[in-house]
Coordinates of C-alpha atoms in Angstrom, one line a residue:
X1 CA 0.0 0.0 0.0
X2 CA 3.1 2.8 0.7
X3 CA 4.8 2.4 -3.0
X4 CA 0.7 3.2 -4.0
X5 CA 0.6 5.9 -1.9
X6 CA 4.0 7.1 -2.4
X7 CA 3.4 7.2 -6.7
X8 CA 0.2 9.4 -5.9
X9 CA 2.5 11.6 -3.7
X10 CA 4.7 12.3 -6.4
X11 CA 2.1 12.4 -9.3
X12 CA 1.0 15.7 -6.7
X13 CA 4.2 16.7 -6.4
X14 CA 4.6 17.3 -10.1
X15 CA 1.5 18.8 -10.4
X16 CA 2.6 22.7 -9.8
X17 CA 5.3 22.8 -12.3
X18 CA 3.0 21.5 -14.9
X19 CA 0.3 23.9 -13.7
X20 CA 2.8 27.1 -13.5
X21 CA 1.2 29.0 -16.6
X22 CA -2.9 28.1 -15.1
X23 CA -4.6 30.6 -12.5
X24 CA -5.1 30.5 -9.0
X25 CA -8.4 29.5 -9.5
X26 CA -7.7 27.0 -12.2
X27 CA -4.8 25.7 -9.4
X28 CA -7.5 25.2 -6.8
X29 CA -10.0 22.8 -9.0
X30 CA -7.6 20.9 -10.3
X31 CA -6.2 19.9 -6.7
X32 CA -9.9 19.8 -5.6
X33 CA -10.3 16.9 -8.3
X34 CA -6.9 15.2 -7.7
X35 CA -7.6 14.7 -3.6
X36 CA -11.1 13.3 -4.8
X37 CA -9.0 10.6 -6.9
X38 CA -6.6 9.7 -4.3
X39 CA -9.3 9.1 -2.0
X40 CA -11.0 6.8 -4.4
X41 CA -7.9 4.9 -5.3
X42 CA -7.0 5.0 -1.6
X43 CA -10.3 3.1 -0.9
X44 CA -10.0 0.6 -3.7
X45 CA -6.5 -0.5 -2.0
X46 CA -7.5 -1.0 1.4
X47 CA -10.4 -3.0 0.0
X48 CA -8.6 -5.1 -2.1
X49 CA -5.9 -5.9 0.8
X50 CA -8.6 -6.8 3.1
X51 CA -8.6 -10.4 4.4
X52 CA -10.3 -12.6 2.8
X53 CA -13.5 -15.3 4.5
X54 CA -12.8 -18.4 6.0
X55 CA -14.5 -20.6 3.7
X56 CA -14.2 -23.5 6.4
X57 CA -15.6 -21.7 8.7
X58 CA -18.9 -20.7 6.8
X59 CA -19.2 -24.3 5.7
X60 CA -18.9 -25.5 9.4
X61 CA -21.7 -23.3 10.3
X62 CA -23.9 -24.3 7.8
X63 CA -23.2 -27.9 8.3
X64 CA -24.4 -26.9 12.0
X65 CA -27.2 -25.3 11.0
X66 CA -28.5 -27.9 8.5
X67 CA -28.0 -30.4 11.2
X68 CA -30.2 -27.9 13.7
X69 CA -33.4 -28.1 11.1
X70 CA -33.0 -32.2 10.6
X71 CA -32.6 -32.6 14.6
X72 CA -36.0 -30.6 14.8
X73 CA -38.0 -31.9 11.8
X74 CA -36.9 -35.3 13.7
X75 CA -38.1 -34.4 16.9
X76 CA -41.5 -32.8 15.4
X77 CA -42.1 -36.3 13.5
X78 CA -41.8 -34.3 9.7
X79 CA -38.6 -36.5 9.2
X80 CA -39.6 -38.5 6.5
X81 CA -43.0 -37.4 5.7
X82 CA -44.8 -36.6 2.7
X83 CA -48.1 -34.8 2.5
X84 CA -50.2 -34.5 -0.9
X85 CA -53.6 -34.6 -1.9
X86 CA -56.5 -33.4 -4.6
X87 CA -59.9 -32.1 -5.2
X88 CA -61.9 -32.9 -8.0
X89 CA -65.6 -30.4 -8.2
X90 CA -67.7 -32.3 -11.2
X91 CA -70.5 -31.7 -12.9
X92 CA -72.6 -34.4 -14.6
X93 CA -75.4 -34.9 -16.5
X94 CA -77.6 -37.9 -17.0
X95 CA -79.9 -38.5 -19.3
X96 CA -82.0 -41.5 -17.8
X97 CA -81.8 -39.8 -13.9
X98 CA -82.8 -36.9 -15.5
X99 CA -80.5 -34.9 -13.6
X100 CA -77.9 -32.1 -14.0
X101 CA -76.0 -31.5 -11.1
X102 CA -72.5 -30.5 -9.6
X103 CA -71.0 -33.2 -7.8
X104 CA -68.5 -33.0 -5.1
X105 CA -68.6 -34.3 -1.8
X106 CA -71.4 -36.6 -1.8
X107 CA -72.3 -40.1 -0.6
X108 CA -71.9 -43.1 -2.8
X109 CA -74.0 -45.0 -0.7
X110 CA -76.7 -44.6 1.7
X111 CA -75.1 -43.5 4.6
X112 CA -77.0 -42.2 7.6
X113 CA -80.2 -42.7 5.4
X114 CA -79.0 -40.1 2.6
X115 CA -81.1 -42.8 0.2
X116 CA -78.2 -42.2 -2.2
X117 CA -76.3 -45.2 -4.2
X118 CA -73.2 -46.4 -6.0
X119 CA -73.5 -46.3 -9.6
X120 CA -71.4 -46.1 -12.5
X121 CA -72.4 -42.4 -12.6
X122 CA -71.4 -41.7 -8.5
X123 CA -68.3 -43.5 -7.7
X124 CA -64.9 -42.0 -6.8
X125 CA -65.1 -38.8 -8.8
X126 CA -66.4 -35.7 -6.7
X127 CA -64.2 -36.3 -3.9
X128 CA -61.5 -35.1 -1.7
X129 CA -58.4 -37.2 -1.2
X130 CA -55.3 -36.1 1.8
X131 CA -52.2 -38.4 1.7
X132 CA -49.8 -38.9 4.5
X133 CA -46.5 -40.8 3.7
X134 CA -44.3 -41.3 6.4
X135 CA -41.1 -43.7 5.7
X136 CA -39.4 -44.4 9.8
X137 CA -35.8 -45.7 10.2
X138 CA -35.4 -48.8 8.7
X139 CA -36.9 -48.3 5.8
X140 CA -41.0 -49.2 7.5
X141 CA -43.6 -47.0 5.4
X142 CA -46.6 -45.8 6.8
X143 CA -49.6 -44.6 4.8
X144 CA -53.3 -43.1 6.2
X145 CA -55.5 -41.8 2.9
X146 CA -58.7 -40.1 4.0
X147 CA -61.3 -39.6 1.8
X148 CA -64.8 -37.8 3.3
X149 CA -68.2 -40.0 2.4
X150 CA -66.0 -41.7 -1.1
X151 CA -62.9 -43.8 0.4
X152 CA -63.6 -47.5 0.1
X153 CA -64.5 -48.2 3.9
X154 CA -67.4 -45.4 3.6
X155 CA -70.1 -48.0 2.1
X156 CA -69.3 -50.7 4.6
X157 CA -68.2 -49.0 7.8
X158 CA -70.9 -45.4 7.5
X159 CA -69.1 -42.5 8.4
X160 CA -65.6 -43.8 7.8
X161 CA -62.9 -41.1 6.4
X162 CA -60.4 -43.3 6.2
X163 CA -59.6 -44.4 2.7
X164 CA -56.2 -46.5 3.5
X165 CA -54.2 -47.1 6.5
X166 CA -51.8 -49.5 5.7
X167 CA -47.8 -50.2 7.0
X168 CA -45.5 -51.9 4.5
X169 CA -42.5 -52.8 7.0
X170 CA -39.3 -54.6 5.9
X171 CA -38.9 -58.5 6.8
X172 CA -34.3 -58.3 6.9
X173 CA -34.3 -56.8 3.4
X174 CA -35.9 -54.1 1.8
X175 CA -37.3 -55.9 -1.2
X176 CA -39.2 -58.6 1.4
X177 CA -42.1 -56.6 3.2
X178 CA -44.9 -57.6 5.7
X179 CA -48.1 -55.9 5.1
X180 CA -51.1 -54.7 7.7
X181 CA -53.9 -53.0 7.6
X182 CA -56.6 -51.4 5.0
X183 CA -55.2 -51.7 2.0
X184 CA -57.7 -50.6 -1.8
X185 CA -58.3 -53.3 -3.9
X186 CA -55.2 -53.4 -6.3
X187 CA -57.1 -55.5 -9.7
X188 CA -56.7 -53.9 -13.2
X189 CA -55.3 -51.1 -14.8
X190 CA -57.6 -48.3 -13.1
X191 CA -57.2 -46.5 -9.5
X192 CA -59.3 -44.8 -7.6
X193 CA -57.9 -41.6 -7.0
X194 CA -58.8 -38.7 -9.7
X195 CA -54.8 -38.0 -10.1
X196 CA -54.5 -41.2 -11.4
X197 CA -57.6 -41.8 -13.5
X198 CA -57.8 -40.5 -17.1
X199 CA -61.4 -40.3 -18.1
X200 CA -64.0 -39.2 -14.7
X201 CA -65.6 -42.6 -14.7
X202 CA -64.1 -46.0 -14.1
X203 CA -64.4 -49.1 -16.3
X204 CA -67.0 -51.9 -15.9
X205 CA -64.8 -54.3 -14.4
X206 CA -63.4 -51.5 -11.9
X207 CA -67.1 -51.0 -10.8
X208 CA -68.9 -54.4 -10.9
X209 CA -66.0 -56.9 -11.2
X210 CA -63.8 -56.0 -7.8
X211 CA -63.7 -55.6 -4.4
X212 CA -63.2 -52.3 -2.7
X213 CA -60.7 -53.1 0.2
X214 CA -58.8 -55.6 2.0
X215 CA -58.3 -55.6 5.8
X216 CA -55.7 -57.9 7.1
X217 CA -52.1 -58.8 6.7
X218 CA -49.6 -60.7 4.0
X219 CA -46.4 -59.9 2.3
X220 CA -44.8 -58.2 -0.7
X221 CA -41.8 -59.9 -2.3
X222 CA -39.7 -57.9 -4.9
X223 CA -37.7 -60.1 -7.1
X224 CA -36.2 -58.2 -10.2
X225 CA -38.6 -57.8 -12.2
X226 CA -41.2 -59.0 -10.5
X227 CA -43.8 -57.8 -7.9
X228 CA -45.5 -60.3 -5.9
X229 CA -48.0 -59.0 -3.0
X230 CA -50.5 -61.8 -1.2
X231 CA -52.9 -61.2 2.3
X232 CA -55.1 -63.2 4.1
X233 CA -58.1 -61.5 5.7
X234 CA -61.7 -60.0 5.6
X235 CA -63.0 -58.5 2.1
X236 CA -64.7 -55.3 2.3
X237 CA -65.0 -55.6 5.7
X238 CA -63.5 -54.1 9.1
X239 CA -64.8 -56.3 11.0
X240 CA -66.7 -59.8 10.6
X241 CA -68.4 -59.9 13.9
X242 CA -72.0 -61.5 12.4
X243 CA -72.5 -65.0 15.0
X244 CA -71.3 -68.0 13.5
X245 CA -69.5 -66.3 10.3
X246 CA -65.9 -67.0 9.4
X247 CA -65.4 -65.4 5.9
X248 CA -61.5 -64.9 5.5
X249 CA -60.2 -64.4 2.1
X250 CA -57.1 -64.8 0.0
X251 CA -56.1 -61.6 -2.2
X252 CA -53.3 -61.5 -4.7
X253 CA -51.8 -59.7 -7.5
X254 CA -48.6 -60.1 -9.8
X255 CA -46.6 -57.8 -11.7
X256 CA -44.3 -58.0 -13.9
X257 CA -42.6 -54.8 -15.6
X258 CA -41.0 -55.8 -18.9
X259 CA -39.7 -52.1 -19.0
X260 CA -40.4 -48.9 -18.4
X261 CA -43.0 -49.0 -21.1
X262 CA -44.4 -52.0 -21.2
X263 CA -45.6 -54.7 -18.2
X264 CA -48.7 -56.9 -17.4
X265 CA -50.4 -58.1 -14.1
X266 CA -52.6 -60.8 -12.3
X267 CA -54.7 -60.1 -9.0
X268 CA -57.5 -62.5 -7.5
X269 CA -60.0 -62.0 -5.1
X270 CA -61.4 -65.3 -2.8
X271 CA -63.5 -64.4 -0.1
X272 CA -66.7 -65.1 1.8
X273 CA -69.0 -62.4 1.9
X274 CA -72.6 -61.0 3.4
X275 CA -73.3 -60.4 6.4
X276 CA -77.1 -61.6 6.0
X277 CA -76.6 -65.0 3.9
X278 CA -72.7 -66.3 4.0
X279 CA -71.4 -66.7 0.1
X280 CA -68.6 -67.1 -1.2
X281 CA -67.3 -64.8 -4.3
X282 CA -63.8 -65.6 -6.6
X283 CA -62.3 -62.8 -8.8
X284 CA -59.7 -63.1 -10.9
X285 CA -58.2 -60.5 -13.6
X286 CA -55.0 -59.7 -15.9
X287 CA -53.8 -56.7 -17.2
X288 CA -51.1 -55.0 -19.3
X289 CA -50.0 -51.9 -20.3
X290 CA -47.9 -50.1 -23.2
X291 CA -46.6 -46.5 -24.0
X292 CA -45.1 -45.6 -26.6
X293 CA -44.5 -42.0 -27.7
X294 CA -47.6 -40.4 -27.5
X295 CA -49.4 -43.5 -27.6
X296 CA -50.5 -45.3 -24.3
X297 CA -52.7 -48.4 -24.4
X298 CA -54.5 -50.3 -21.5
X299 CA -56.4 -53.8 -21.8
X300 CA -58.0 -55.6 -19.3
X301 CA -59.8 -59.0 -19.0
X302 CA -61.8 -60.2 -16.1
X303 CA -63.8 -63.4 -14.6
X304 CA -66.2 -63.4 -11.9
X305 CA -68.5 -65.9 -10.0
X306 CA -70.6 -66.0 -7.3
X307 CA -72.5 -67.5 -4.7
X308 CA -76.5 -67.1 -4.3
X309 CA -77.8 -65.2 -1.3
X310 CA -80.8 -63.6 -0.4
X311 CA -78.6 -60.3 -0.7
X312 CA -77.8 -60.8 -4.1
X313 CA -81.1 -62.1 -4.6
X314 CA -79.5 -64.4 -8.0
X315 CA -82.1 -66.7 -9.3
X316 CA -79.6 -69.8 -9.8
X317 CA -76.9 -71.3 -7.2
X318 CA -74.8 -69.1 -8.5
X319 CA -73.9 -66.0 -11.1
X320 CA -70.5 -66.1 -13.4
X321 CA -69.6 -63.5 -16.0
X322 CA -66.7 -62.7 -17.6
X323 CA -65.5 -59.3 -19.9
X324 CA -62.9 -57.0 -20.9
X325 CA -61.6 -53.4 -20.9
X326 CA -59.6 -51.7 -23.3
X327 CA -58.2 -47.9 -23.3
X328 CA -56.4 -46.0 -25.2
X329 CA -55.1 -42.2 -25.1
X330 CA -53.0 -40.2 -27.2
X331 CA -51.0 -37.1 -26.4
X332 CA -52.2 -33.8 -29.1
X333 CA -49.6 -32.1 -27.6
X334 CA -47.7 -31.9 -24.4
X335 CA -51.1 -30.8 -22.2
X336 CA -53.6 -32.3 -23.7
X337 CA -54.5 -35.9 -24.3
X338 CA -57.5 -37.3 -26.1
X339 CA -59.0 -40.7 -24.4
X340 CA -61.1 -43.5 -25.4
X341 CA -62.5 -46.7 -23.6
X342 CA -64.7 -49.7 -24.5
X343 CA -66.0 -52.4 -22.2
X344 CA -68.1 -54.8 -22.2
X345 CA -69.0 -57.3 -19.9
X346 CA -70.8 -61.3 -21.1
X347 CA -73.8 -61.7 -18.3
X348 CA -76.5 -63.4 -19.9
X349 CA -76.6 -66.2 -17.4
X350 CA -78.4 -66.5 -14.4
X351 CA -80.4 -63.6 -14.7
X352 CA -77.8 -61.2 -15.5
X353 CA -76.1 -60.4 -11.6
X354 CA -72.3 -59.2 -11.3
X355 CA -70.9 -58.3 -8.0
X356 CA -71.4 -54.8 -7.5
X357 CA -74.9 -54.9 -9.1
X358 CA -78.0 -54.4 -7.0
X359 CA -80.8 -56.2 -7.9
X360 CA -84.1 -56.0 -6.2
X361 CA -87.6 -57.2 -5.5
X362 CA -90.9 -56.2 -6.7
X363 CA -91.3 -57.5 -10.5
X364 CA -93.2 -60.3 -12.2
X365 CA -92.5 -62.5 -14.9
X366 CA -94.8 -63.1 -18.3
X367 CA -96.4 -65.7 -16.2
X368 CA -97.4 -63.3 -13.5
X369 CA -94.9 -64.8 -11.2
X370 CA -92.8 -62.8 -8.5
X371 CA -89.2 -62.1 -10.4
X372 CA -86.3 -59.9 -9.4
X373 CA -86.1 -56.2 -11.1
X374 CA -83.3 -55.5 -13.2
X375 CA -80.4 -53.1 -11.5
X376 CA -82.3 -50.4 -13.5
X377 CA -79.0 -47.6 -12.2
X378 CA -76.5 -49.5 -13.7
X379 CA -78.3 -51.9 -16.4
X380 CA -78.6 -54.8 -14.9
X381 CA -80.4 -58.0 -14.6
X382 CA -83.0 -59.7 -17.0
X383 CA -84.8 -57.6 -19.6
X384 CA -88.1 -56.0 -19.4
X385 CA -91.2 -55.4 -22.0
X386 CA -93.8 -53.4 -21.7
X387 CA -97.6 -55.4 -21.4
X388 CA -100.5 -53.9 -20.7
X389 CA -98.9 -50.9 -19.4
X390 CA -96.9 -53.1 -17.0
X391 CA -93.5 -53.8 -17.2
X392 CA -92.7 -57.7 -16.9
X393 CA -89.8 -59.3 -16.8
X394 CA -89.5 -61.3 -20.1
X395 CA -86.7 -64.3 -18.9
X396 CA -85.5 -64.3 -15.2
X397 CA -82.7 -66.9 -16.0
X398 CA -81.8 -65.1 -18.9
X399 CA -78.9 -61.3 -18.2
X400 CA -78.5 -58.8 -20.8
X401 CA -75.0 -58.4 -21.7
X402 CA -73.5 -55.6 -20.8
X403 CA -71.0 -52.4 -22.9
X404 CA -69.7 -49.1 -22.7
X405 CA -67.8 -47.0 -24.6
X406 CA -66.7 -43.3 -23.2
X407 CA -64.7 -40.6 -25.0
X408 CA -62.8 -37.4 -23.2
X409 CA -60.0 -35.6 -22.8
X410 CA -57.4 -34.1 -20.5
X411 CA -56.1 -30.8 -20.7
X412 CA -53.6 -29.7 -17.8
X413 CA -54.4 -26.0 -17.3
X414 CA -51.2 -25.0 -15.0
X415 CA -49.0 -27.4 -12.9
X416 CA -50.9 -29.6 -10.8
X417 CA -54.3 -28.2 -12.4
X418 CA -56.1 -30.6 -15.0
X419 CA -59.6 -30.2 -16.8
X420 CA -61.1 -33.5 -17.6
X421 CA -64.4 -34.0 -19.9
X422 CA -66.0 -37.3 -20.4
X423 CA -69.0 -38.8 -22.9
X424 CA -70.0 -41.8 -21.8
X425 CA -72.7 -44.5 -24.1
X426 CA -73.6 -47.4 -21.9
X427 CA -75.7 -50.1 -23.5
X428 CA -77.0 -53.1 -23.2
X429 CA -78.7 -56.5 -25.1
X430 CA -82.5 -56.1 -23.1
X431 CA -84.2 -53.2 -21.5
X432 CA -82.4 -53.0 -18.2
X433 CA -82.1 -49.2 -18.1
X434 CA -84.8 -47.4 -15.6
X435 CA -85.5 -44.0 -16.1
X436 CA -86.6 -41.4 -14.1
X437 CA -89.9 -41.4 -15.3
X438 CA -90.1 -45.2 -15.2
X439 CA -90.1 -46.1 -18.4
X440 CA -86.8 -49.0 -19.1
X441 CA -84.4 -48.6 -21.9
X442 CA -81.6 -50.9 -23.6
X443 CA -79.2 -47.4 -23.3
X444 CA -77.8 -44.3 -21.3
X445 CA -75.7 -41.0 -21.8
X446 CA -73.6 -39.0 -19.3
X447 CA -71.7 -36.0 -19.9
X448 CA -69.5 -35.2 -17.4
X449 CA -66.7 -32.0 -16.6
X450 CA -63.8 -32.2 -13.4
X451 CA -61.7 -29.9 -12.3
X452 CA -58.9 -31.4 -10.1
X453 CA -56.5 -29.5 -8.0
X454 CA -53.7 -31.4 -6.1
X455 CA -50.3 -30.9 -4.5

């Protein structure tokens, strides 16, 4: 710093000979201005011979610090944990209910007496999902999913919020897992959750070809590959406290991912079931999957049979149908994706029952006998004619067969904001359809909009 400030010293110094001929006045500026440099220069040395920080010493006190936040978010229990969730506000029409109606928040069954019902047309959509992920030391997983009046408990156990509760925890090695609790039925290609569902409505197999949930325990083994997950407890079901009634079930599923692209599963479903007449019910199911590019495809085929009860009200010993589900959806451009799904679902046996079909009392026959009425929500059951301004059932050991095929989009509006719209043709081989007015139908159409919001 002294040879600096011995140079501007002298750089002064020569100053007044060179300034001999200028004024007094002229004198005075220029020395005005030459102080104001030195100052300035003067300030640039002593900043640039400053020490500089000890980088080890900031990083140490930001390792403390960083340790300070984990220590508390450990302490506080939000070590580990992962909150998300959605909202979906829909709107619907139906041609056959007659209705037009936003939907959000309502009951898909009749809880507390609402006199409401599942149906094709009220399912999951309309709803209100919060997830709480929680992974502990050791790699255990913890996961409770509530879901207000639509979670799959809420048609069995009224008033329940609570969607899943389910621990996966690690048996020596991550990749074998025991598993406890309520746990969503895990068949086909479609889930329950909006976020994860690209049309509003679900398949006919999701609706009338599966369980709901599983509450018990089993284990997930993880082999390559593979994904193998199996449980052994009560179907739909909390609790099975009727007298007398031991209905455990076996559950299953298989998956095998090919690729990232590609991959196809198996899932079964053996249970008892019914609280009021013990039967027993077997589901079984494959599926698959493949994406490529914009493309994505989705195929599904199912079989079903079961028992007679005087719940399920099924004319024979015992119902069996079989179908299939197929999807496909291609990407217009990066936000939005046109859809399309056909199903279709063999029933003409038995009088035309599937498992989550509701048929009912109340009908006669041609012959003027007492015969069950179609499920005229959902379209199903043995068809119906029109006599004498009555409506008779024309076979009761004869179903109409079952189809639908739905049509949408997805647009997403802003991140984690998608508009979905739906036009859904559901059919079938007999007039099973019930309209508002009373009148049956082989046929139906809903339009349908959702909004869904999640984090």
């Amino acid at each position: 710093m002294n040879e600096y400030r011995n140079a501007v010293i002298a750089f002064a110094a020569a100053c007044p000979v060179i300034a001999q001929a200028q004024t007094t006045e002229e004198l005075k500026a220029e020395l005005g201005a030459l102080k104001a440099h030195v100052q300035k220069l003067e300030a640039m040395i002593e900043k640039a011979e400053q020490p500089k920080p000890d980088n080890g010493a900031e990083l140490a006190r930001l390792r403390v610090k960083s340790d300070a936040i984990d220590d508390a978010m450990e302490t506080s229990g939000l070590k580990g944990l992962k909150i998300s969730g959605y909202i979906d506000p829909t709107y619907l029409r139906n041609r056959n209910a007659g209705t037009s109606s936003f939907v959000f928040l309502n009951n898909n069954s009749s809880v507390n007496g609402s006199g409401e019902s599942f149906g094709y047309d009220n399912t999951y959509f309309g709803s209100a999902m919060l997830n709480l992920d929680k992974e502990l030391e050791g790699g255990t997983r913890l996961r409770i999913s509530l879901m207000p009046s639509k979670g799959t408990a809420s048609g069995y156990n009224f008033g329940n919020l609570v969607h899943e509760a389910s621990a996966s925890i690690p048996l020596g090695e991550q990749s074998t897992r025991l598993l406890l609790g309520q746990i969503p039925d895990w068949s086909g290609y479609e889930y329950i959750p909006s976020t994860q569902n690209k049309l509003l409505t679900h398949n006919l197999l999701f609706d009338f070809s599966a369980a709901n949930f599983y509450t018990g325990a089993g284990l997930q083994l993880v082999r390559g590959k593979w994904d193998s997950k199996i449980m052994i407890g009560n179907m739909n079901s909390a609790r099975i406290d009727a007298e007398g009634e031991r209905t455990p079930g076996v559950f299953y599923r298989i998956d095998y991912a090919k690729g990232e692209f590609s991959g196809f599963g198996l899932s079964g479903t053996h249970a008892g079931f019914d609280d009021a007449g013990v039967g027993r019910v077997g589901l079984m199911e494959v599926d698959g999957f493949y994406t490529r590019g914009d493309w994505n495809l989705q195929g599904q085929l199912s079989y079903g049979r079961q028992q007679a009860t005087a719940a399920n009200r099924y004319g024979g010993a015992s119902q069996r149908w079989y179908g299939l589900s197929s999807l496909v959806s291609y990407k217009i451009m990066p936000r939005l994706e046109a859809i399309a799904r056909l199903d279709y679902i063999f029933n003409g046996s038995g009088g035309g029952g599937v498992f989550g079909a509701t048929l009912a009392p109340g009908c006669k026959d041609l012959a003027g006998l007492a015969a069950n009425c179609p499920d005229g929500r959902n379209g199903f059951g043995s068809g119906m004619v029109l006599r004498g301004g009555q409506w008779l059932v024309i076979d009761p050991t004869r179903g109409a067969n079952r189809g639908t095929l739905s049509v949408g989009t997805q647009y997403l509006l802003v991140p984690g904001v998608s508009v979905k719209g739906e036009y859904r043709y559901d059919y079938a081989t007999a007039r099973v359809f019930r309209t508002f007015d009373g009148q049956y139908r082989r046929d139906n159409h809903v339009i349908g909009v959702s909004t869904v919001v999640s984090f």
